[in-house]
């Protein structure tokens, strides 16, 4: 299963009281989900279960219409690429139990987290990202 998170695409609208609220859902065993959200434009993130080997998938600027107006979304998460590195500090000591995060820029300016991992006792981490 995976968590589906809908975040409004415009983080600072000119009329905040009209902005849609964030919404969350969890996928069923077949990958389907039902998301109850206000009408508006959202960035939809699919966050897979930890250890699944699937990357975080983000689809930006997806419109959600009022109920009953064709809100079928089909999101396909492509096969990931694997990256693996060993983290050292300036003195060449391994960095243990550090959280490593990867970001992509939406629209060239807004950072969106696309991956997260933790280094092990040897300073090594493995992360799966979209190609």
CSV table of N, CA and C in Angstrom, one decimal:
chain,number,residue,atom,x,y,z
A,1,UNK,N,0.8,-1.2,0.0
A,1,UNK,CA,0.0,0.0,0.0
A,1,UNK,C,0.9,1.2,0.0
A,2,UNK,N,0.3,2.4,-0.3
A,2,UNK,CA,1.0,3.6,-0.4
A,2,UNK,C,0.1,4.7,0.1
A,3,UNK,N,0.7,5.8,0.6
A,3,UNK,CA,-0.1,7.0,1.0
A,3,UNK,C,-0.2,7.9,-0.2
A,4,UNK,N,-1.4,8.5,-0.4
A,4,UNK,CA,-1.6,9.5,-1.4
A,4,UNK,C,-1.9,10.8,-0.7
A,5,UNK,N,-1.0,11.8,-1.1
A,5,UNK,CA,-1.2,13.1,-0.4
A,5,UNK,C,-1.4,14.2,-1.5
A,6,UNK,N,-2.5,14.9,-1.3
A,6,UNK,CA,-2.8,16.0,-2.2
A,6,UNK,C,-2.6,17.3,-1.5
A,7,UNK,N,-1.7,18.1,-2.0
A,7,UNK,CA,-1.3,19.4,-1.4
A,7,UNK,C,-1.6,20.5,-2.4
A,8,UNK,N,-2.3,21.6,-2.0
A,8,UNK,CA,-2.6,22.6,-3.0
A,8,UNK,C,-1.4,23.1,-3.7
A,9,UNK,N,-1.5,23.3,-5.0
A,9,UNK,CA,-0.4,23.7,-5.9
A,9,UNK,C,0.1,25.1,-5.6
A,10,UNK,N,-0.8,26.0,-5.2
A,10,UNK,CA,-0.5,27.4,-4.9
A,10,UNK,C,-0.4,27.5,-3.4
A,11,UNK,N,0.8,27.5,-2.8
A,11,UNK,CA,1.0,27.5,-1.3
A,11,UNK,C,0.6,28.8,-0.7
A,12,UNK,N,0.5,29.9,-1.5
A,12,UNK,CA,0.1,31.2,-0.9
A,12,UNK,C,-0.9,31.9,-1.8
A,13,UNK,N,-2.1,31.4,-1.9
A,13,UNK,CA,-3.1,32.1,-2.8
A,13,UNK,C,-3.5,33.5,-2.3
A,14,UNK,N,-4.0,34.3,-3.2
A,14,UNK,CA,-4.3,35.7,-2.9
A,14,UNK,C,-5.5,35.7,-1.9
A,15,UNK,N,-6.3,34.7,-1.9
A,15,UNK,CA,-7.5,34.7,-0.9
A,15,UNK,C,-7.4,33.4,-0.2
A,16,UNK,N,-6.6,33.3,0.9
A,16,UNK,CA,-6.3,32.0,1.6
A,16,UNK,C,-7.6,31.3,2.1
A,17,UNK,N,-8.6,32.0,2.4
A,17,UNK,CA,-9.9,31.4,2.8
A,17,UNK,C,-10.6,30.6,1.7
A,18,UNK,N,-10.2,30.8,0.5
A,18,UNK,CA,-10.7,30.1,-0.7
A,18,UNK,C,-9.8,28.9,-1.1
A,19,UNK,N,-8.7,28.8,-0.5
A,19,UNK,CA,-7.7,27.8,-0.9
A,19,UNK,C,-8.3,26.4,-0.5
A,20,UNK,N,-8.0,25.4,-1.4
A,20,UNK,CA,-8.4,24.0,-1.0
A,20,UNK,C,-7.5,23.5,0.1
A,21,UNK,N,-8.1,22.6,0.9
A,21,UNK,CA,-7.3,22.0,2.0
A,21,UNK,C,-6.6,20.7,1.5
A,22,UNK,N,-5.5,20.4,2.1
A,22,UNK,CA,-4.7,19.2,1.8
A,22,UNK,C,-5.6,18.0,2.1
A,23,UNK,N,-5.3,16.9,1.5
A,23,UNK,CA,-6.1,15.7,1.7
A,23,UNK,C,-5.2,14.5,1.6
A,24,UNK,N,-5.6,13.4,2.3
A,24,UNK,CA,-4.7,12.1,2.3
A,24,UNK,C,-5.6,10.9,2.1
A,25,UNK,N,-5.1,9.9,1.5
A,25,UNK,CA,-5.7,8.6,1.4
A,25,UNK,C,-4.7,7.5,1.4
A,26,UNK,N,-5.1,6.3,1.5
A,26,UNK,CA,-4.2,5.1,1.4
A,26,UNK,C,-4.8,4.2,0.3
A,27,UNK,N,-3.8,3.7,-0.5
A,27,UNK,CA,-4.3,2.8,-1.6
A,27,UNK,C,-4.8,1.5,-1.0
A,28,UNK,N,-5.6,0.9,-1.8
A,28,UNK,CA,-6.1,-0.5,-1.5
A,28,UNK,C,-5.1,-1.5,-2.1
A,29,UNK,N,-5.4,-2.8,-1.9
A,29,UNK,CA,-4.4,-3.8,-2.3
A,29,UNK,C,-4.2,-3.8,-3.9
A,30,UNK,N,-5.2,-3.3,-4.6
A,30,UNK,CA,-5.1,-3.2,-6.1
A,30,UNK,C,-4.5,-1.8,-6.5
A,31,UNK,N,-4.1,-1.0,-5.6
A,31,UNK,CA,-3.5,0.3,-6.0
A,31,UNK,C,-4.6,1.4,-6.1
A,32,UNK,N,-5.8,1.1,-6.0
A,32,UNK,CA,-6.9,2.2,-6.1
A,32,UNK,C,-7.0,2.9,-4.8
A,33,UNK,N,-7.6,4.1,-4.9
A,33,UNK,CA,-7.8,4.9,-3.7
A,33,UNK,C,-9.0,5.9,-3.9
A,34,UNK,N,-9.5,6.3,-2.9
A,34,UNK,CA,-10.6,7.4,-2.9
A,34,UNK,C,-10.0,8.5,-2.1
A,35,UNK,N,-10.0,9.7,-2.7
A,35,UNK,CA,-9.5,10.9,-2.0
A,35,UNK,C,-10.6,11.9,-1.9
A,36,UNK,N,-10.9,12.3,-0.7
A,36,UNK,CA,-11.9,13.3,-0.5
A,36,UNK,C,-11.2,14.7,-0.4
A,37,UNK,N,-11.4,15.5,-1.4
A,37,UNK,CA,-10.7,16.8,-1.5
A,37,UNK,C,-11.6,17.9,-2.0
A,38,UNK,N,-11.2,19.1,-1.6
A,38,UNK,CA,-11.9,20.3,-2.1
A,38,UNK,C,-11.6,20.5,-3.6
A,39,UNK,N,-12.5,21.1,-4.3
A,39,UNK,CA,-12.1,21.4,-5.7
A,39,UNK,C,-10.9,22.4,-5.7
A,40,UNK,N,-10.0,22.2,-6.7
A,40,UNK,CA,-8.8,23.0,-6.8
A,40,UNK,C,-7.7,22.4,-7.6
A,41,UNK,N,-6.5,22.9,-7.5
A,41,UNK,CA,-5.4,22.4,-8.2
A,41,UNK,C,-4.4,21.9,-7.2
A,42,UNK,N,-4.0,20.6,-7.3
A,42,UNK,CA,-3.1,20.0,-6.3
A,42,UNK,C,-1.9,19.3,-6.9
A,43,UNK,N,-0.9,19.2,-6.1
A,43,UNK,CA,0.2,18.3,-6.4
A,43,UNK,C,-0.1,17.0,-5.6
A,44,UNK,N,-0.1,15.9,-6.4
A,44,UNK,CA,-0.5,14.6,-5.8
A,44,UNK,C,0.8,13.8,-5.7
A,45,UNK,N,1.1,13.4,-4.4
A,45,UNK,CA,2.3,12.6,-4.1
A,45,UNK,C,1.8,11.2,-3.7
A,46,UNK,N,2.5,10.2,-4.3
A,46,UNK,CA,2.3,8.8,-3.9
A,46,UNK,C,3.5,8.4,-3.2
A,47,UNK,N,3.3,8.1,-1.9
A,47,UNK,CA,4.5,7.7,-1.0
A,47,UNK,C,4.3,6.3,-0.7
A,48,UNK,N,5.2,5.4,-1.2
A,48,UNK,CA,5.1,4.0,-1.0
A,48,UNK,C,5.5,3.6,0.4
A,49,UNK,N,5.1,2.4,0.8
A,49,UNK,CA,5.5,1.9,2.1
A,49,UNK,C,7.0,1.8,2.2
A,50,UNK,N,7.6,2.1,3.3
A,50,UNK,CA,9.0,2.0,3.5
A,50,UNK,C,9.5,0.6,3.2
A,51,UNK,N,10.6,0.5,2.5
A,51,UNK,CA,11.2,-0.8,2.2
A,51,UNK,C,10.6,-1.4,0.9
A,52,UNK,N,9.6,-0.8,0.3
A,52,UNK,CA,9.0,-1.4,-0.9
A,52,UNK,C,9.9,-1.4,-2.1
A,53,UNK,N,10.8,-0.5,-2.2
A,53,UNK,CA,11.7,-0.3,-3.3
A,53,UNK,C,11.1,0.6,-4.4
A,54,UNK,N,9.9,1.1,-4.1
A,54,UNK,CA,9.3,2.1,-5.1
A,54,UNK,C,9.7,3.5,-4.7
A,55,UNK,N,9.8,4.4,-5.7
A,55,UNK,CA,10.2,5.8,-5.4
A,55,UNK,C,8.9,6.6,-5.0
A,56,UNK,N,9.1,7.7,-4.4
A,56,UNK,CA,8.0,8.7,-4.2
A,56,UNK,C,7.7,9.2,-5.6
A,57,UNK,N,6.4,9.3,-6.0
A,57,UNK,CA,6.0,9.8,-7.2
A,57,UNK,C,5.2,11.1,-7.0
A,58,UNK,N,5.5,12.2,-7.7
A,58,UNK,CA,4.7,13.4,-7.6
A,58,UNK,C,4.2,13.8,-8.9
A,59,UNK,N,2.9,14.1,-9.0
A,59,UNK,CA,2.3,14.6,-10.2
A,59,UNK,C,1.8,16.0,-9.9
A,60,UNK,N,2.3,17.0,-10.6
A,60,UNK,CA,2.0,18.4,-10.2
A,60,UNK,C,0.8,19.0,-10.9
A,61,UNK,N,0.2,20.0,-10.3
A,61,UNK,CA,-0.9,20.8,-10.9
A,61,UNK,C,-2.0,20.0,-11.5
A,62,UNK,N,-2.5,19.0,-10.7
A,62,UNK,CA,-3.7,18.2,-11.1
A,62,UNK,C,-5.0,18.9,-10.6
A,63,UNK,N,-5.9,19.1,-11.5
A,63,UNK,CA,-7.2,19.7,-11.2
A,63,UNK,C,-8.1,18.7,-10.6
A,64,UNK,N,-8.8,19.1,-9.5
A,64,UNK,CA,-9.9,18.3,-8.9
A,64,UNK,C,-11.1,19.1,-9.0
A,65,UNK,N,-12.1,18.6,-9.6
A,65,UNK,CA,-13.4,19.3,-9.9
A,65,UNK,C,-14.4,18.9,-8.8
A,66,UNK,N,-15.5,19.7,-8.7
A,66,UNK,CA,-16.5,19.4,-7.7
A,66,UNK,C,-17.0,17.9,-7.9
A,67,UNK,N,-17.6,17.3,-6.9
A,67,UNK,CA,-18.0,15.9,-6.9
A,67,UNK,C,-18.8,15.6,-8.1
A,68,UNK,N,-18.5,14.4,-8.7
A,68,UNK,CA,-19.3,13.9,-9.9
A,68,UNK,C,-18.9,14.5,-11.2
A,69,UNK,N,-17.8,15.2,-11.3
A,69,UNK,CA,-17.4,15.9,-12.6
A,69,UNK,C,-16.2,15.3,-13.2
A,70,UNK,N,-16.1,14.0,-13.2
A,70,UNK,CA,-15.0,13.3,-13.9
A,70,UNK,C,-13.6,13.4,-13.2
A,71,UNK,N,-13.5,13.0,-12.0
A,71,UNK,CA,-12.3,13.1,-11.3
A,71,UNK,C,-11.4,11.8,-11.2
A,72,UNK,N,-11.6,11.0,-12.3
A,72,UNK,CA,-10.8,9.8,-12.3
A,72,UNK,C,-9.3,10.2,-12.6
A,73,UNK,N,-8.4,9.8,-11.7
A,73,UNK,CA,-7.0,10.0,-11.9
A,73,UNK,C,-6.3,8.7,-12.1
A,74,UNK,N,-5.4,8.6,-13.1
A,74,UNK,CA,-4.6,7.4,-13.2
A,74,UNK,C,-3.2,7.8,-13.1
A,75,UNK,N,-2.6,7.3,-12.1
A,75,UNK,CA,-1.2,7.6,-11.8
A,75,UNK,C,-0.4,6.3,-11.9
A,76,UNK,N,0.6,6.4,-12.8
A,76,UNK,CA,1.5,5.2,-13.0
A,76,UNK,C,2.9,5.5,-12.4
A,77,UNK,N,3.3,4.7,-11.5
A,77,UNK,CA,4.6,4.9,-10.9
A,77,UNK,C,5.6,4.1,-11.7
A,78,UNK,N,6.6,4.7,-12.4
A,78,UNK,CA,7.5,4.0,-13.2
A,78,UNK,C,8.6,3.2,-12.3
A,79,UNK,N,9.2,2.3,-12.9
A,79,UNK,CA,10.3,1.5,-12.2
A,79,UNK,C,11.4,2.5,-11.8
A,80,UNK,N,11.9,2.3,-10.6
A,80,UNK,CA,12.9,3.3,-10.0
A,80,UNK,C,14.3,3.0,-10.5
A,81,UNK,N,15.2,4.0,-10.3
A,81,UNK,CA,16.6,3.8,-10.4
A,81,UNK,C,17.1,3.7,-8.9
A,82,UNK,N,18.2,3.0,-8.7
A,82,UNK,CA,18.7,2.8,-7.4
A,82,UNK,C,20.0,3.6,-7.3
A,83,UNK,N,20.1,4.4,-6.2
A,83,UNK,CA,21.4,5.1,-5.9
A,83,UNK,C,21.8,4.6,-4.5
A,84,UNK,N,23.1,4.5,-4.4
A,84,UNK,CA,23.7,4.0,-3.1
A,84,UNK,C,25.0,4.8,-2.9
A,85,UNK,N,25.2,5.4,-1.8
A,85,UNK,CA,26.4,6.1,-1.5
A,85,UNK,C,26.8,5.9,0.0
A,86,UNK,N,28.1,6.2,0.2
A,86,UNK,CA,28.6,6.2,1.6
A,86,UNK,C,28.9,7.6,2.0
A,87,UNK,N,28.4,8.1,3.1
A,87,UNK,CA,28.5,9.5,3.6
A,87,UNK,C,29.7,9.6,4.6
A,88,UNK,N,30.6,10.5,4.3
A,88,UNK,CA,31.7,10.8,5.2
A,88,UNK,C,31.6,12.3,5.6
A,89,UNK,N,32.2,12.6,6.8
A,89,UNK,CA,32.3,14.0,7.2
A,89,UNK,C,33.6,14.5,6.7
A,90,UNK,N,34.0,15.8,7.0
A,90,UNK,CA,35.2,16.4,6.5
A,90,UNK,C,36.5,15.7,7.0
A,91,UNK,N,36.4,14.9,8.0
A,91,UNK,CA,37.6,14.2,8.5
A,91,UNK,C,37.6,12.7,8.1
A,92,UNK,N,36.7,12.4,7.1
A,92,UNK,CA,36.6,11.1,6.5
A,92,UNK,C,36.0,10.0,7.5
A,93,UNK,N,35.4,10.5,8.5
A,93,UNK,CA,34.6,9.6,9.4
A,93,UNK,C,33.3,9.3,8.8
A,94,UNK,N,32.8,8.0,8.9
A,94,UNK,CA,31.5,7.7,8.3
A,94,UNK,C,30.4,8.4,9.1
A,95,UNK,N,29.3,8.8,8.5
A,95,UNK,CA,28.2,9.5,9.2
A,95,UNK,C,27.1,8.4,9.3
A,96,UNK,N,26.9,8.0,10.6
A,96,UNK,CA,25.9,7.0,10.9
A,96,UNK,C,24.5,7.6,11.2
A,97,UNK,N,23.5,6.8,10.9
A,97,UNK,CA,22.1,7.2,11.2
A,97,UNK,C,21.7,8.6,10.8
A,98,UNK,N,22.2,9.1,9.7
A,98,UNK,CA,21.8,10.4,9.1
A,98,UNK,C,20.7,10.2,8.1
A,99,UNK,N,19.7,11.1,8.2
A,99,UNK,CA,18.7,11.1,7.2
A,99,UNK,C,19.2,11.8,5.9
A,100,UNK,N,19.0,11.2,4.8
A,100,UNK,CA,19.4,11.7,3.5
A,100,UNK,C,18.1,12.0,2.7
A,101,UNK,N,17.9,13.2,2.3
A,101,UNK,CA,16.7,13.5,1.5
A,101,UNK,C,17.1,14.1,0.1
A,102,UNK,N,16.2,13.7,-0.9
A,102,UNK,CA,16.4,14.2,-2.2
A,102,UNK,C,15.2,15.0,-2.6
A,103,UNK,N,15.5,16.1,-3.3
A,103,UNK,CA,14.5,17.0,-3.7
A,103,UNK,C,14.5,17.3,-5.2
A,104,UNK,N,13.4,17.6,-5.8
A,104,UNK,CA,13.3,18.1,-7.2
A,104,UNK,C,12.6,19.5,-7.1
A,105,UNK,N,12.9,20.3,-8.1
A,105,UNK,CA,12.3,21.7,-8.1
A,105,UNK,C,11.1,21.6,-9.0
A,106,UNK,N,9.9,21.9,-8.4
A,106,UNK,CA,8.7,22.1,-9.2
A,106,UNK,C,8.6,23.5,-9.8
A,107,UNK,N,8.5,23.6,-11.1
A,107,UNK,CA,8.4,24.9,-11.7
A,107,UNK,C,9.8,25.6,-11.6
A,108,UNK,N,10.8,24.9,-11.3
A,108,UNK,CA,12.1,25.5,-11.2
A,108,UNK,C,12.4,26.3,-9.9
A,109,UNK,N,11.4,26.3,-9.0
A,109,UNK,CA,11.6,27.1,-7.8
A,109,UNK,C,11.1,26.5,-6.5
A,110,UNK,N,10.1,25.6,-6.6
A,110,UNK,CA,9.5,25.1,-5.3
A,110,UNK,C,10.1,23.7,-5.1
A,111,UNK,N,10.8,23.4,-4.0
A,111,UNK,CA,11.4,22.1,-3.8
A,111,UNK,C,10.3,21.1,-3.3
A,112,UNK,N,10.3,19.9,-3.9
A,112,UNK,CA,9.4,18.8,-3.6
A,112,UNK,C,10.2,17.6,-3.2
A,113,UNK,N,10.0,17.0,-2.0
A,113,UNK,CA,10.8,15.9,-1.6
A,113,UNK,C,10.4,14.7,-2.5
A,114,UNK,N,11.4,14.0,-3.0
A,114,UNK,CA,11.2,12.9,-3.9
A,114,UNK,C,11.8,11.6,-3.4
A,115,UNK,N,12.6,11.7,-2.3
A,115,UNK,CA,13.2,10.5,-1.7
A,115,UNK,C,13.8,10.7,-0.4
A,116,UNK,N,13.9,9.6,0.4
A,116,UNK,CA,14.4,9.7,1.8
A,116,UNK,C,15.0,8.4,2.2
A,117,UNK,N,16.1,8.5,2.9
A,117,UNK,CA,16.8,7.2,3.3
A,117,UNK,C,17.6,7.6,4.6
A,118,UNK,N,18.1,6.5,5.2
A,118,UNK,CA,18.9,6.7,6.4
A,118,UNK,C,20.2,5.9,6.3
A,119,UNK,N,21.3,6.5,6.6
A,119,UNK,CA,22.6,5.8,6.6
A,119,UNK,C,22.6,4.8,7.7
A,120,UNK,N,23.4,3.7,7.4
A,120,UNK,CA,23.5,2.6,8.3
A,120,UNK,C,24.8,2.8,9.2
A,121,UNK,N,25.2,1.8,9.9
A,121,UNK,CA,26.3,1.9,10.8
A,121,UNK,C,27.6,2.1,10.0
A,122,UNK,N,27.6,1.8,8.7
A,122,UNK,CA,28.8,2.0,7.9
A,122,UNK,C,28.7,3.3,7.1
A,123,UNK,N,27.7,4.1,7.4
A,123,UNK,CA,27.5,5.3,6.6
A,123,UNK,C,26.9,5.2,5.2
A,124,UNK,N,26.5,4.0,4.9
A,124,UNK,CA,25.9,3.7,3.6
A,124,UNK,C,24.4,3.9,3.6
A,125,UNK,N,23.9,4.4,2.4
A,125,UNK,CA,22.4,4.4,2.3
A,125,UNK,C,22.1,4.0,0.8
A,126,UNK,N,20.8,3.6,0.7
A,126,UNK,CA,20.3,3.2,-0.6
A,126,UNK,C,19.0,4.0,-0.8
A,127,UNK,N,18.7,4.5,-2.0
A,127,UNK,CA,17.5,5.3,-2.2
A,127,UNK,C,17.0,4.9,-3.6
A,128,UNK,N,15.7,4.8,-3.8
A,128,UNK,CA,15.1,4.6,-5.1
A,128,UNK,C,14.4,5.8,-5.6
A,129,UNK,N,14.8,6.3,-6.8
A,129,UNK,CA,14.2,7.5,-7.3
A,129,UNK,C,13.7,7.3,-8.7
A,130,UNK,N,12.8,8.2,-9.1
A,130,UNK,CA,12.3,8.1,-10.5
A,130,UNK,C,13.4,8.4,-11.5
A,131,UNK,N,13.4,7.8,-12.7
A,131,UNK,CA,14.5,8.1,-13.6
A,131,UNK,C,14.4,9.5,-14.1
